[in-house]
Short mmCIF file of C-alpha atoms and ligand atoms in Angstrom, two decimals:
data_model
loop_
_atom_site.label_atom_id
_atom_site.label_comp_id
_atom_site.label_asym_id
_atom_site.label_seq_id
_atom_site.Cartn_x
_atom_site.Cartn_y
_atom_site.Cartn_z
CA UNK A 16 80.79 100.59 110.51
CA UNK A 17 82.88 102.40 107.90
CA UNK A 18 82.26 102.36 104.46
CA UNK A 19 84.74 103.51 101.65
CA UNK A 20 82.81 105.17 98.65
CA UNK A 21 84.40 105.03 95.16
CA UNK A 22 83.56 106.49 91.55
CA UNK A 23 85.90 104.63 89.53
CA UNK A 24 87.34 105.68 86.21
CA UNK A 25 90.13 108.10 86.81
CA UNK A 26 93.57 107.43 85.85
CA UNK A 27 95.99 107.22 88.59
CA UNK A 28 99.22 109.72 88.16
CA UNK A 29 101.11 111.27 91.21
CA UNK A 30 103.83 109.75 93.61
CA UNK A 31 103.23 107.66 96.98
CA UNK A 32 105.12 107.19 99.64
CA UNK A 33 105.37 103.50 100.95
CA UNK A 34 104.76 102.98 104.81
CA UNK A 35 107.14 100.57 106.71
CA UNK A 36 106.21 96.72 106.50
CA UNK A 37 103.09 95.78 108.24
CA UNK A 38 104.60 91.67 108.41
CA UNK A 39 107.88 93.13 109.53
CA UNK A 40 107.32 95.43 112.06
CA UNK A 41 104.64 92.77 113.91
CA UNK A 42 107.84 90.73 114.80
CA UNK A 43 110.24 93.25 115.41
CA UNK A 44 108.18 95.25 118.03
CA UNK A 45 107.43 91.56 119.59
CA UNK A 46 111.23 91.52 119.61
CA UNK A 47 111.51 94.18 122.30
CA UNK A 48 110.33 91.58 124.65
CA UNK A 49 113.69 89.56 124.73
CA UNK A 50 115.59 92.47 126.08
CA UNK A 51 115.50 95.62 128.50
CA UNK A 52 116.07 97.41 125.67
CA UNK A 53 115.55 99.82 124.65
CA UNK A 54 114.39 99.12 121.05
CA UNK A 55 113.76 101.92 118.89
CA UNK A 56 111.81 101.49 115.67
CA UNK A 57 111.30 104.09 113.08
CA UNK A 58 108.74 104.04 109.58
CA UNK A 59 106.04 101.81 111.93
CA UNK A 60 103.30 101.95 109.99
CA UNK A 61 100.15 103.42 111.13
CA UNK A 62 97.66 100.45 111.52
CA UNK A 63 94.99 98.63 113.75
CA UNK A 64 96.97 95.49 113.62
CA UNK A 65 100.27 97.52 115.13
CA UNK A 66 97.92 99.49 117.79
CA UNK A 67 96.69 95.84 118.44
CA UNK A 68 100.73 94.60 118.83
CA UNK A 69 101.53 97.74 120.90
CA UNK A 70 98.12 96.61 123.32
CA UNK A 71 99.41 93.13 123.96
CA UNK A 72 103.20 94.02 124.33
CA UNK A 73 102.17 96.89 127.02
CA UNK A 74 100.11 94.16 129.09
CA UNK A 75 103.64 92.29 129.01
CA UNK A 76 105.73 95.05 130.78
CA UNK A 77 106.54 96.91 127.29
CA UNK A 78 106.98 100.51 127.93
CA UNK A 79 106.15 102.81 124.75
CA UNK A 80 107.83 106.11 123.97
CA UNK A 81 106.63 107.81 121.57
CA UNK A 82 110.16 109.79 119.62
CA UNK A 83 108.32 111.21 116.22
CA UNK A 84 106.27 110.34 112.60
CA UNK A 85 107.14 111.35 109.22
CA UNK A 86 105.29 109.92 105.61
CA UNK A 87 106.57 106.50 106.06
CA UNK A 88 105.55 105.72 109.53
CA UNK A 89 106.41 106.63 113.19
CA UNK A 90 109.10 106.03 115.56
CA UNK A 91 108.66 104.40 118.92
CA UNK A 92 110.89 103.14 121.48
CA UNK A 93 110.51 100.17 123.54
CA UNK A 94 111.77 99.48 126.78
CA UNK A 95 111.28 96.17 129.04
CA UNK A 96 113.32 96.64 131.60
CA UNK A 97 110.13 93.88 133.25
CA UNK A 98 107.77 91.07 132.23
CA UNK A 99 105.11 92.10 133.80
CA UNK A 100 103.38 89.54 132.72
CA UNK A 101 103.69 85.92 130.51
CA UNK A 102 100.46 85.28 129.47
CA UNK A 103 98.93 87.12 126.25
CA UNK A 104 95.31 86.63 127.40
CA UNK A 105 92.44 85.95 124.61
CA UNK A 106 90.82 89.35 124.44
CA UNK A 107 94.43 90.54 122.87
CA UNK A 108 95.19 87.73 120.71
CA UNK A 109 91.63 87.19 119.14
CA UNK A 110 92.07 90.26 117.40
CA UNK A 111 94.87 89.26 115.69
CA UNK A 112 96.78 86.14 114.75
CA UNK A 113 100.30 87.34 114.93
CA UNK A 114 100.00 87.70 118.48
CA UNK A 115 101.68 84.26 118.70
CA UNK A 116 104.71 85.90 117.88
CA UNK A 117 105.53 86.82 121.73
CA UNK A 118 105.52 83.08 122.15
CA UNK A 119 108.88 82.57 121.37
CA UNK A 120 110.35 85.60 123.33
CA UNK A 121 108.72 85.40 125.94
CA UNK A 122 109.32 81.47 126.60
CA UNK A 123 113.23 82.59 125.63
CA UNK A 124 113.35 85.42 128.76
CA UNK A 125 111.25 84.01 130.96
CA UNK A 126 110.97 80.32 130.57
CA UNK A 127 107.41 80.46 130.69
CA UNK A 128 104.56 81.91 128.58
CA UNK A 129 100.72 81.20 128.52
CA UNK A 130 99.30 82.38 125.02
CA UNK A 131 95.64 82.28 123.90
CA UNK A 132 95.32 79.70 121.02
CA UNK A 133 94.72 82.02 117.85
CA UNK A 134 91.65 80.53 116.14
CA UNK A 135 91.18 79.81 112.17
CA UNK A 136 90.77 83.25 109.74
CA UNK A 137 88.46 84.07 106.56
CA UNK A 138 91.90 82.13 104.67
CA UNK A 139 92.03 79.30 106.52
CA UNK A 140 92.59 76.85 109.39
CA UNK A 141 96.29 78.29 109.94
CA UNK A 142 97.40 76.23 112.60
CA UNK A 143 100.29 77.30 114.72
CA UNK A 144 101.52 73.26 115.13
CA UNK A 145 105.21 74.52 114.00
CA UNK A 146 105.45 77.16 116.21
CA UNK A 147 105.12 74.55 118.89
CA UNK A 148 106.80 71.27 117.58
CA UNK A 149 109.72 73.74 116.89
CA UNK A 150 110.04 74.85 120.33
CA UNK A 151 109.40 71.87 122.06
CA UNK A 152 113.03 71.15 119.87
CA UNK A 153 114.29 73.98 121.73
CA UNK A 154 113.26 72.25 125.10
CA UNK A 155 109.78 73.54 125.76
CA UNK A 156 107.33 71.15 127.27
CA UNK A 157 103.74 72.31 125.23
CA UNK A 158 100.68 71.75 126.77
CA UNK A 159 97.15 73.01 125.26
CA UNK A 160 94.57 73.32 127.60
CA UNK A 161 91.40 75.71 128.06
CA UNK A 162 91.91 77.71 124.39
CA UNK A 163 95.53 78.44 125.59
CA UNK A 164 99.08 77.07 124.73
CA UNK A 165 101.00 76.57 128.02
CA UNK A 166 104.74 76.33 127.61
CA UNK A 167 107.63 76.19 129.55
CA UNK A 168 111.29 75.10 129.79
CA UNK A 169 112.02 71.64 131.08
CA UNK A 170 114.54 73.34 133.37
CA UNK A 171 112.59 75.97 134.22
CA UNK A 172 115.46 78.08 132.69
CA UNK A 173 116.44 78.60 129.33
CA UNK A 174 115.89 77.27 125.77
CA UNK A 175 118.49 74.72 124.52
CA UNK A 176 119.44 74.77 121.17
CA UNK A 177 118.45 72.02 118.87
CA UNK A 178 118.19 71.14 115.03
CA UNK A 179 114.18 72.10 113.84
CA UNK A 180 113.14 71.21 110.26
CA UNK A 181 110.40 72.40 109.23
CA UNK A 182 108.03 70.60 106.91
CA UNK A 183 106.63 73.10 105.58
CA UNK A 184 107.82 76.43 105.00
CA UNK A 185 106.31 78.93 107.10
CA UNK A 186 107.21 82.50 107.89
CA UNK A 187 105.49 82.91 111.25
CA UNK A 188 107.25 80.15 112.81
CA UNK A 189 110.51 80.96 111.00
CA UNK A 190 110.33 84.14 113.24
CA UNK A 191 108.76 82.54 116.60
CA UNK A 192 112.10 80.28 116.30
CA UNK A 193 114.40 82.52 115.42
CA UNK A 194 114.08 84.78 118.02
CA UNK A 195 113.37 82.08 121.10
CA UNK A 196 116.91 80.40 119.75
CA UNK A 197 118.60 84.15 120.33
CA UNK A 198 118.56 83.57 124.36
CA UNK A 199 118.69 79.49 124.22
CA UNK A 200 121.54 77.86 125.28
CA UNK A 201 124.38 76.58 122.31
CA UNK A 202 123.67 76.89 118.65
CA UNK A 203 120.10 76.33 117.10
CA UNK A 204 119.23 75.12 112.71
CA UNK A 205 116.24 76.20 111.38
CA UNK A 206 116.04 74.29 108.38
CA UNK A 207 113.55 74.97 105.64
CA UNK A 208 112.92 78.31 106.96
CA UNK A 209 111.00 80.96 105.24
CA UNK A 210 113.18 83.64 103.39
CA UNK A 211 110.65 86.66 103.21
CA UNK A 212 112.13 90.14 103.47
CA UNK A 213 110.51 90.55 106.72
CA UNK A 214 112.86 86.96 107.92
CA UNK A 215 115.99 89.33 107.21
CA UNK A 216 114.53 92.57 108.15
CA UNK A 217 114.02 90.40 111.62
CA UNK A 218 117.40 88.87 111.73
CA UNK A 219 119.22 92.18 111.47
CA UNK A 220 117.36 94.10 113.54
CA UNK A 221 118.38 90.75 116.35
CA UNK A 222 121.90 91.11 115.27
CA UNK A 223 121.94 94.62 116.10
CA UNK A 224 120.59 93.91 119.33
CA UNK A 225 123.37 91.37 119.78
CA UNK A 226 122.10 88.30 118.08
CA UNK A 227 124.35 85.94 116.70
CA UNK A 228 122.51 84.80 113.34
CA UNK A 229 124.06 83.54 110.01
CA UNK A 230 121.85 82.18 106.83
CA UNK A 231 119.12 84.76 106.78
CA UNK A 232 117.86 85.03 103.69
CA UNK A 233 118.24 81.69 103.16
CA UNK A 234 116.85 78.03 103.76
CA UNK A 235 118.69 77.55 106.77
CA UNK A 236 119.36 80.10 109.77
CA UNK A 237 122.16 79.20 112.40
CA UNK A 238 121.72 81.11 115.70
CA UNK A 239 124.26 80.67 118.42
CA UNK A 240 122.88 81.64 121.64
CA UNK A 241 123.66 84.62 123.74
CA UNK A 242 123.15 85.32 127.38
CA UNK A 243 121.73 88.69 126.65
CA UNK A 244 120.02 91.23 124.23
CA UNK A 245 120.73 94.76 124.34
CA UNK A 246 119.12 98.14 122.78
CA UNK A 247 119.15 99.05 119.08
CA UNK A 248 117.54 101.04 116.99
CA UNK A 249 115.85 99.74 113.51
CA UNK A 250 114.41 101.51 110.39
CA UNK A 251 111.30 98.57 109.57
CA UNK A 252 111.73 97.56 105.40
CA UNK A 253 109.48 99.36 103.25
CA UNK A 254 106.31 97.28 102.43
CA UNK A 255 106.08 94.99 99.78
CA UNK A 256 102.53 94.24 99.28
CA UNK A 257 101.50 97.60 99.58
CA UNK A 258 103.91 98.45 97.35
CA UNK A 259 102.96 95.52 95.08
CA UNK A 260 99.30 96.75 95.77
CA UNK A 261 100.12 100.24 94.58
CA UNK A 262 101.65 99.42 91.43
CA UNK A 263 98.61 97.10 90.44
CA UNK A 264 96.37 100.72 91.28
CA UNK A 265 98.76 102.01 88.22
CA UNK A 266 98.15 99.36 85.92
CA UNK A 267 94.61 98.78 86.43
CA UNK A 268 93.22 102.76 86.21
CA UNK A 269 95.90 103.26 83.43
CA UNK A 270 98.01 105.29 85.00
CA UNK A 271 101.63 105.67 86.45
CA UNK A 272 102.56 106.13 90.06
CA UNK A 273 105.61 106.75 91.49
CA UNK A 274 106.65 104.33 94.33
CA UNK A 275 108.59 106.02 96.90
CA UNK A 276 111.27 104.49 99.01
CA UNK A 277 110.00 100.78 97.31
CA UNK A 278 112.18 97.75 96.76
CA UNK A 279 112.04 96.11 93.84
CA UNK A 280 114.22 92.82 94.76
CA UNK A 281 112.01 92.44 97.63
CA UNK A 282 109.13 91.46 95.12
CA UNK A 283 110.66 90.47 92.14
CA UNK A 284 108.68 87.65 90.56
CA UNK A 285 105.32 90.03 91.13
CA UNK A 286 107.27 92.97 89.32
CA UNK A 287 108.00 90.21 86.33
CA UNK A 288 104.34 88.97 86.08
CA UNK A 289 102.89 92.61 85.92
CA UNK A 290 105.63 93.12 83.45
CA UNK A 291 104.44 90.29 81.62
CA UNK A 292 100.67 92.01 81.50
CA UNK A 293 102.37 94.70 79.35
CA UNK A 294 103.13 97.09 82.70
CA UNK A 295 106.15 99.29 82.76
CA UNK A 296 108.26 98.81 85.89
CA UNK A 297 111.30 101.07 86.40
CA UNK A 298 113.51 100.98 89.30
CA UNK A 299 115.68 104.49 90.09
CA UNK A 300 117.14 105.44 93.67
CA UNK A 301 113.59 106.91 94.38
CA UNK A 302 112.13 103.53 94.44
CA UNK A 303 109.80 102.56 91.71
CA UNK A 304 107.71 103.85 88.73
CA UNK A 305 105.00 102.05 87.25
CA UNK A 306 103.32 102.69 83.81
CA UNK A 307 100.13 100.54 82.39
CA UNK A 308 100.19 99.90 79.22
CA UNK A 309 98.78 101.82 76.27
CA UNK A 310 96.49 99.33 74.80
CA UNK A 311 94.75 96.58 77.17
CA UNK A 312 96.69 94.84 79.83
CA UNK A 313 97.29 90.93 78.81
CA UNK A 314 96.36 87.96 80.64
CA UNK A 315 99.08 86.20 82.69
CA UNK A 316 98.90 82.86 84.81
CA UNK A 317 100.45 82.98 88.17
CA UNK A 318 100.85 80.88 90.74
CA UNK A 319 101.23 81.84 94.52
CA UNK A 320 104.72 80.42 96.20
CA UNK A 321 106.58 80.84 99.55
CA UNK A 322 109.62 83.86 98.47
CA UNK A 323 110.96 84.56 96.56
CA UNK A 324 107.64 83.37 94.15
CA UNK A 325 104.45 85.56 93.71
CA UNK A 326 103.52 86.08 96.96
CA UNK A 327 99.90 85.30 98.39
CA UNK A 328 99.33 88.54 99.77
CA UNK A 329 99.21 90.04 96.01
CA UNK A 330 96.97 87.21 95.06
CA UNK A 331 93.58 89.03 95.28
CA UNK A 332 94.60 91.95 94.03
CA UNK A 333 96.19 90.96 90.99
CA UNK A 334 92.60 88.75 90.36
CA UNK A 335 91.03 92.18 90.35
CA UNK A 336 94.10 93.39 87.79
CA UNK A 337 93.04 90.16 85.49
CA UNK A 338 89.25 90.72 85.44
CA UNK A 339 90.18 93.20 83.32
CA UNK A 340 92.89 92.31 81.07
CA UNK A 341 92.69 91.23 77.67
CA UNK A 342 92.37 87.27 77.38
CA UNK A 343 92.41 84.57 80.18
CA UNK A 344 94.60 83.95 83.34
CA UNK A 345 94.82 80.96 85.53
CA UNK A 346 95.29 82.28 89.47
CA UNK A 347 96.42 79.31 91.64
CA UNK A 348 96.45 79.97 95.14
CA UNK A 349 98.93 77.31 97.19
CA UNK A 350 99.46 78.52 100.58
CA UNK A 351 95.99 79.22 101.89
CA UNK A 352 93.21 76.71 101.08
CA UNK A 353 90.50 79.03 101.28
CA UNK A 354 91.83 82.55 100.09
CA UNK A 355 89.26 83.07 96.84
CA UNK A 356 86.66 85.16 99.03
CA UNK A 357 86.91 88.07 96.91
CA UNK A 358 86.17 85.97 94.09
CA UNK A 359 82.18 86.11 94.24
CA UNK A 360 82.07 89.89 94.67
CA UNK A 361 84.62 90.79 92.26
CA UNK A 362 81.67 88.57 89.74
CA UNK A 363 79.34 90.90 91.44
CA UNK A 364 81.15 93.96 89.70
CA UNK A 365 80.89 92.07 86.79
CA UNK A 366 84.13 89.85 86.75
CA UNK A 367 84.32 86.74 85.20
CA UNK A 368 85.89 83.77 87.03
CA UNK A 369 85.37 80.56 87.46
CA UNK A 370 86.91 78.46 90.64
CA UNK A 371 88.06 75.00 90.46
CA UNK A 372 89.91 73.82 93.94
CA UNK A 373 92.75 75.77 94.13
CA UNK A 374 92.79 77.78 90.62
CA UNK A 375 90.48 80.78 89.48
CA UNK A 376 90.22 80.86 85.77
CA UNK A 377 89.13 84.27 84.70
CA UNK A 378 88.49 85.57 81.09
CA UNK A 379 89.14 89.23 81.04
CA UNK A 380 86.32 91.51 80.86
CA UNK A 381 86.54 95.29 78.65
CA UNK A 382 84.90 97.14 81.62
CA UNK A 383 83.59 96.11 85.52
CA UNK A 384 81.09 98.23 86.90
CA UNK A 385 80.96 99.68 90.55
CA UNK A 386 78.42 97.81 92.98
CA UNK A 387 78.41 97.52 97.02
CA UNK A 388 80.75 94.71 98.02
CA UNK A 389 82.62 93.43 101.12
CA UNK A 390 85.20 90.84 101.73
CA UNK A 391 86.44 89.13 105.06
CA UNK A 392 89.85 89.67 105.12
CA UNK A 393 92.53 92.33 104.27
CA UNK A 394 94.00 91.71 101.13
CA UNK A 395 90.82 91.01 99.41
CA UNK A 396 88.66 94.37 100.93
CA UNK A 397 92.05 96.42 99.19
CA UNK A 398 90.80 94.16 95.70
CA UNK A 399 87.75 95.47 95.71
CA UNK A 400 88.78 98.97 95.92
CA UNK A 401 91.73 98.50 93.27
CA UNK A 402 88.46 96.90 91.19
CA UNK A 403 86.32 99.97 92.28
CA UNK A 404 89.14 102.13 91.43
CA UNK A 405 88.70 100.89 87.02
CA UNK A 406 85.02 100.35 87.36
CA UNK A 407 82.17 102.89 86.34
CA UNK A 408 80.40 104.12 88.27
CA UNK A 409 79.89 104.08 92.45
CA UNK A 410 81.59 101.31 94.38
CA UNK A 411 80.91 101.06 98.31
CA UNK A 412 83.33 98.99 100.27
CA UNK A 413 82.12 97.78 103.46
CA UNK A 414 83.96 96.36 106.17
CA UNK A 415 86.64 99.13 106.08
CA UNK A 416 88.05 97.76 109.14
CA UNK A 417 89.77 95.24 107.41
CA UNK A 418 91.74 97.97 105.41
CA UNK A 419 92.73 99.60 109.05
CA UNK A 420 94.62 96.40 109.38
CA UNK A 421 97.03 96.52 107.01
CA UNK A 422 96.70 100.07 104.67
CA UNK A 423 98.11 103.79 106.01
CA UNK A 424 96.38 106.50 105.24
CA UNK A 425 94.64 104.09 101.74
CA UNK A 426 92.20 106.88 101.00
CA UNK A 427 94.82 109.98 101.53
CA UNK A 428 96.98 108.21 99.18
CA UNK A 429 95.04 107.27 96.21
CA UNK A 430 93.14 110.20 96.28
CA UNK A 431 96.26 112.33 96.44
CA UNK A 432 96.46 110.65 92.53
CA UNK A 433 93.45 111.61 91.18
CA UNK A 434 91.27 108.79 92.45
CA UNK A 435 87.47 109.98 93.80
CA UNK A 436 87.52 107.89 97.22
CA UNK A 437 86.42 108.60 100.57
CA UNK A 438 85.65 107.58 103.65
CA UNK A 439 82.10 107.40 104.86
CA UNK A 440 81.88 107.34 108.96
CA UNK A 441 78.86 104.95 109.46
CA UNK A 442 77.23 107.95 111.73
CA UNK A 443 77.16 110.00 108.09
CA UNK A 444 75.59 107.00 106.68
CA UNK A 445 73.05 107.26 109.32
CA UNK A 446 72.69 110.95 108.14
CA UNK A 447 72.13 110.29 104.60
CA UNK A 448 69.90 107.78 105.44
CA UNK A 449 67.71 109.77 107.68
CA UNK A 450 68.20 112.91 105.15
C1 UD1 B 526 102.48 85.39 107.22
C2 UD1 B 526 101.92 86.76 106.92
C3 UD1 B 526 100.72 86.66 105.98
C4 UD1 B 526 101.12 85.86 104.72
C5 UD1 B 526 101.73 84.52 105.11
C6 UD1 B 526 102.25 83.76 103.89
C7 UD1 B 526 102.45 87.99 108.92
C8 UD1 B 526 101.96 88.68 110.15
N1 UD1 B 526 101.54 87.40 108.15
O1 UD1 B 526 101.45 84.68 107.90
O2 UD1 B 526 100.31 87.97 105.63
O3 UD1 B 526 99.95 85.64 103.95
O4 UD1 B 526 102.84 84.73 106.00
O5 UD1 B 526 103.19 84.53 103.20
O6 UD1 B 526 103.62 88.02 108.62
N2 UD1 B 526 101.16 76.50 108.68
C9 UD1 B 526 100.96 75.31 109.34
N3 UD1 B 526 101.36 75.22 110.65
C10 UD1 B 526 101.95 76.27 111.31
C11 UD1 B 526 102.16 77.48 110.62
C12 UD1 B 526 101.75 77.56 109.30
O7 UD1 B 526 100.44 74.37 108.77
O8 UD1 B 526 102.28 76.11 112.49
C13 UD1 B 526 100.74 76.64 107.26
C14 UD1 B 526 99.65 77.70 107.08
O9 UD1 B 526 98.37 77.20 107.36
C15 UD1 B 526 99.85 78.08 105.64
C16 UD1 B 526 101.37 77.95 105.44
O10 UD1 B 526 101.82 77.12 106.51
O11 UD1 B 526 99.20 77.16 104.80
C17 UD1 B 526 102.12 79.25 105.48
O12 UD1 B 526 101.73 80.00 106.61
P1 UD1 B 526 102.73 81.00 107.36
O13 UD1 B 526 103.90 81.28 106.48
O14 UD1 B 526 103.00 80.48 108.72
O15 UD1 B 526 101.83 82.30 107.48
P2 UD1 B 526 101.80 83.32 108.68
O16 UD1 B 526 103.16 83.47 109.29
O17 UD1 B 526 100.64 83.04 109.55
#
């Protein structure tokens, strides 16, 4: 297995371009399904988790054309002119949980789908109970049986539109909903829906396809029905975690990166708390530029929310930002019970942090130092590298398959600043070892 090797201590300085939206562009390609298309979908990052997407929509009837790649991602179009099949099959969908996400389309063309239950994660349980309840408002009869989720219109036609409110805000099912109501019959309510940028990224890219959607953005989405989807073509929104992710690389080596082609109203209250540590955030038609302070960064509380609040994909690596800042900070995590994994190896580098239930109370440290570490899932493997990347001496970060998931090109990029990373193929581990 892979291994990424860092000597920490260099100050980050140079420019880097941000990839299209890993969360947004999961959706949107399972969009494709609900039409012949095609769809055509530019800046797609270049990830595991989208090579996993494009595996599971192919076994569908999903036809890929590959049309060209630039810094931000590629551009691929997708045509369905056939379901070749309804049933995402457990192999596929273990690999990743969004999977689920052809639920809804495929239920919306096809009035059927079979899809392998997607098990609990390093976060959490993360049930997919929404998902369901919502579309059985649609219409859908839900059976579970055998590790899969059997569903199917009562009519053995289409969805019918209905009133969902959902009891807790959730952006997976937001989207599942959202595009099943496209193709049901009359006008659907999603009520209390999530209102991430990747929501509205998904809701235009629908309208373009012929979707009739109002409220996006918002708590609640109206969708009136239509018989059909047709093609479109869709640039997917520039990433906000790895842009949030990025600018916390600034701020923790000292240094000042240039964010290219990054939105700063699509992570707003992040931008505020690392302006609160004493970080310089400046917004120009580029994207964003991001200066750590001159002194010590300061210790801020935060608390992760649903959007537009701190988001909990920022939540481990702005623990690493805090085990170094001057004074404490109180990191409350409220959307995943157990996301605090990177918690015990970010002590291991010499963080201090204390855990009670859903709150890490750390008291800054003046320097970590490097150390082998791994974490079990994506967003706390990229903490210990930002943590490697203001330590001294040698971090190794194992399990650099987790990275693969969600990160383009990690290592190209922050090296391309100044940072001394690289990859280590687990066959030249095997070399050095012998050696
Ligand atoms: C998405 C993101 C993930 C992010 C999360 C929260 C993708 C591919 N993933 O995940 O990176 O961390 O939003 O911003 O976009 N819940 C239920 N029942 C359900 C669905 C969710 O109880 O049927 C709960 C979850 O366990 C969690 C909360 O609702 O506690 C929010 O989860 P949700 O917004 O659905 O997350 P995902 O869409 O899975």
């Amino acid at each position: 297995m892979d291994s990424i090797r860092i000597r920490g201590g260099n100050r980050l300085v140079g420019s880097i371009p941000i990839a299209g939206a890993k969360n947004a562009a999961l959706p949107l390609m399972a969009a494709a399904l609900l039409a012949d298309g095609p769809l055509t979908l530019s800046n797609l990052p270049n990830l595991a988790d989208i090579a996993s997407m494009r595996d599971l929509l192919a076994q569908h009837g999903v036809v890929f054309t590959d049309t060209g790649s630039g810094s931000t991602g590629s551009t691929v179009r997708m045509a369905t002119p056939e379901i070749t099949s309804t049933t995402a099959p457990y192999d596929l969908v273990r690999k990743m949980r969004a999977s689920v996400l052809v639920l809804g389309p495929l239920l919306a063309r096809c009035g059927v789908a079979k899809v392998s239950q997607p098990g609990g994660c390093a976060i959490g349980n993360r049930p997919v109970d929404l998902h369901l309840k919502g579309l059985q408002e649609l219409g859908a009869e839900v059976d579970l049986t055998g590790g899969y989720i059997e569903a199917r219109t009562r009519s053995g036609d289409r969805l019918t539109g209905g009133r969902v409110v959902f009891p807790v805000i959730s952006v997976g099912a937001t989207e599942n909903l959202m595009m099943a109501a496209t193709l049901a019959r009359g006008e659907t309510a999603l009520v209390n829906a999530a209102r991430e940028p990747e929501i509205v990224d998904l809701a235009e890219c629908l309208i373009a396809m012929g979707a009739k959607i109002e409220g996006h953005g918002g708590d609640t989405i109206h969708i009136q029905g239509v018989d059909a989807l047709e093609s479109a073509e869709h640039a997917v929104v520039a990433d906000r975690i790895e842009t949030g992710t990025y600018a916390i690389a600034a701020a923790i080596t000292g240094g000042e990166l240039e964010l290219v082609g990054a939105k700063a109203i699509h992570l707003e209250a992040a931008l505020d708390v690392l302006r609160s540590t004493g970080t310089t955030v400046e917004e120009h038609d580029a994207g964003l530029t991001v200066r750590a302070p001159d002194g010590r960064l300061r210790g801020v509380d935060v608390m992760t929310e649903p959007f537009p609040g701190f988001p909990t994909d920022l939540q481990a690596q702005f623990m690493a930002l805090m085990s170094v800042a001057e004074g404490a900070a109180m990191i409350t995590e409220t959307i995943f019970e157990n996301r605090f994994m990177h918690v015990p190896e970010l002590s291991r580098m010499g963080a201090n942090i204390t855990v009670h239930h859903a709150s890490a109370l750390l008291r800054g440290v003046p320097e970590l130092t490097g150390a082998p570490v791994m974490a079990t899932d994506l967003r706390a493997s990229v903490s210990l590298v930002l943590a490697g990347l203001a330590a001294s001496g040698e971090t190794l970060v194992n399990r650099v398959y987790h990275l693969d998931r969600g990160y383009d090109r990690l290592v190209g990029k922050l090296s391309a600043c100044g940072a001394v990373i690289e990859r280590i193929s687990s066959e030249t581990d095997v070399q050095e070892q012998v050696a």
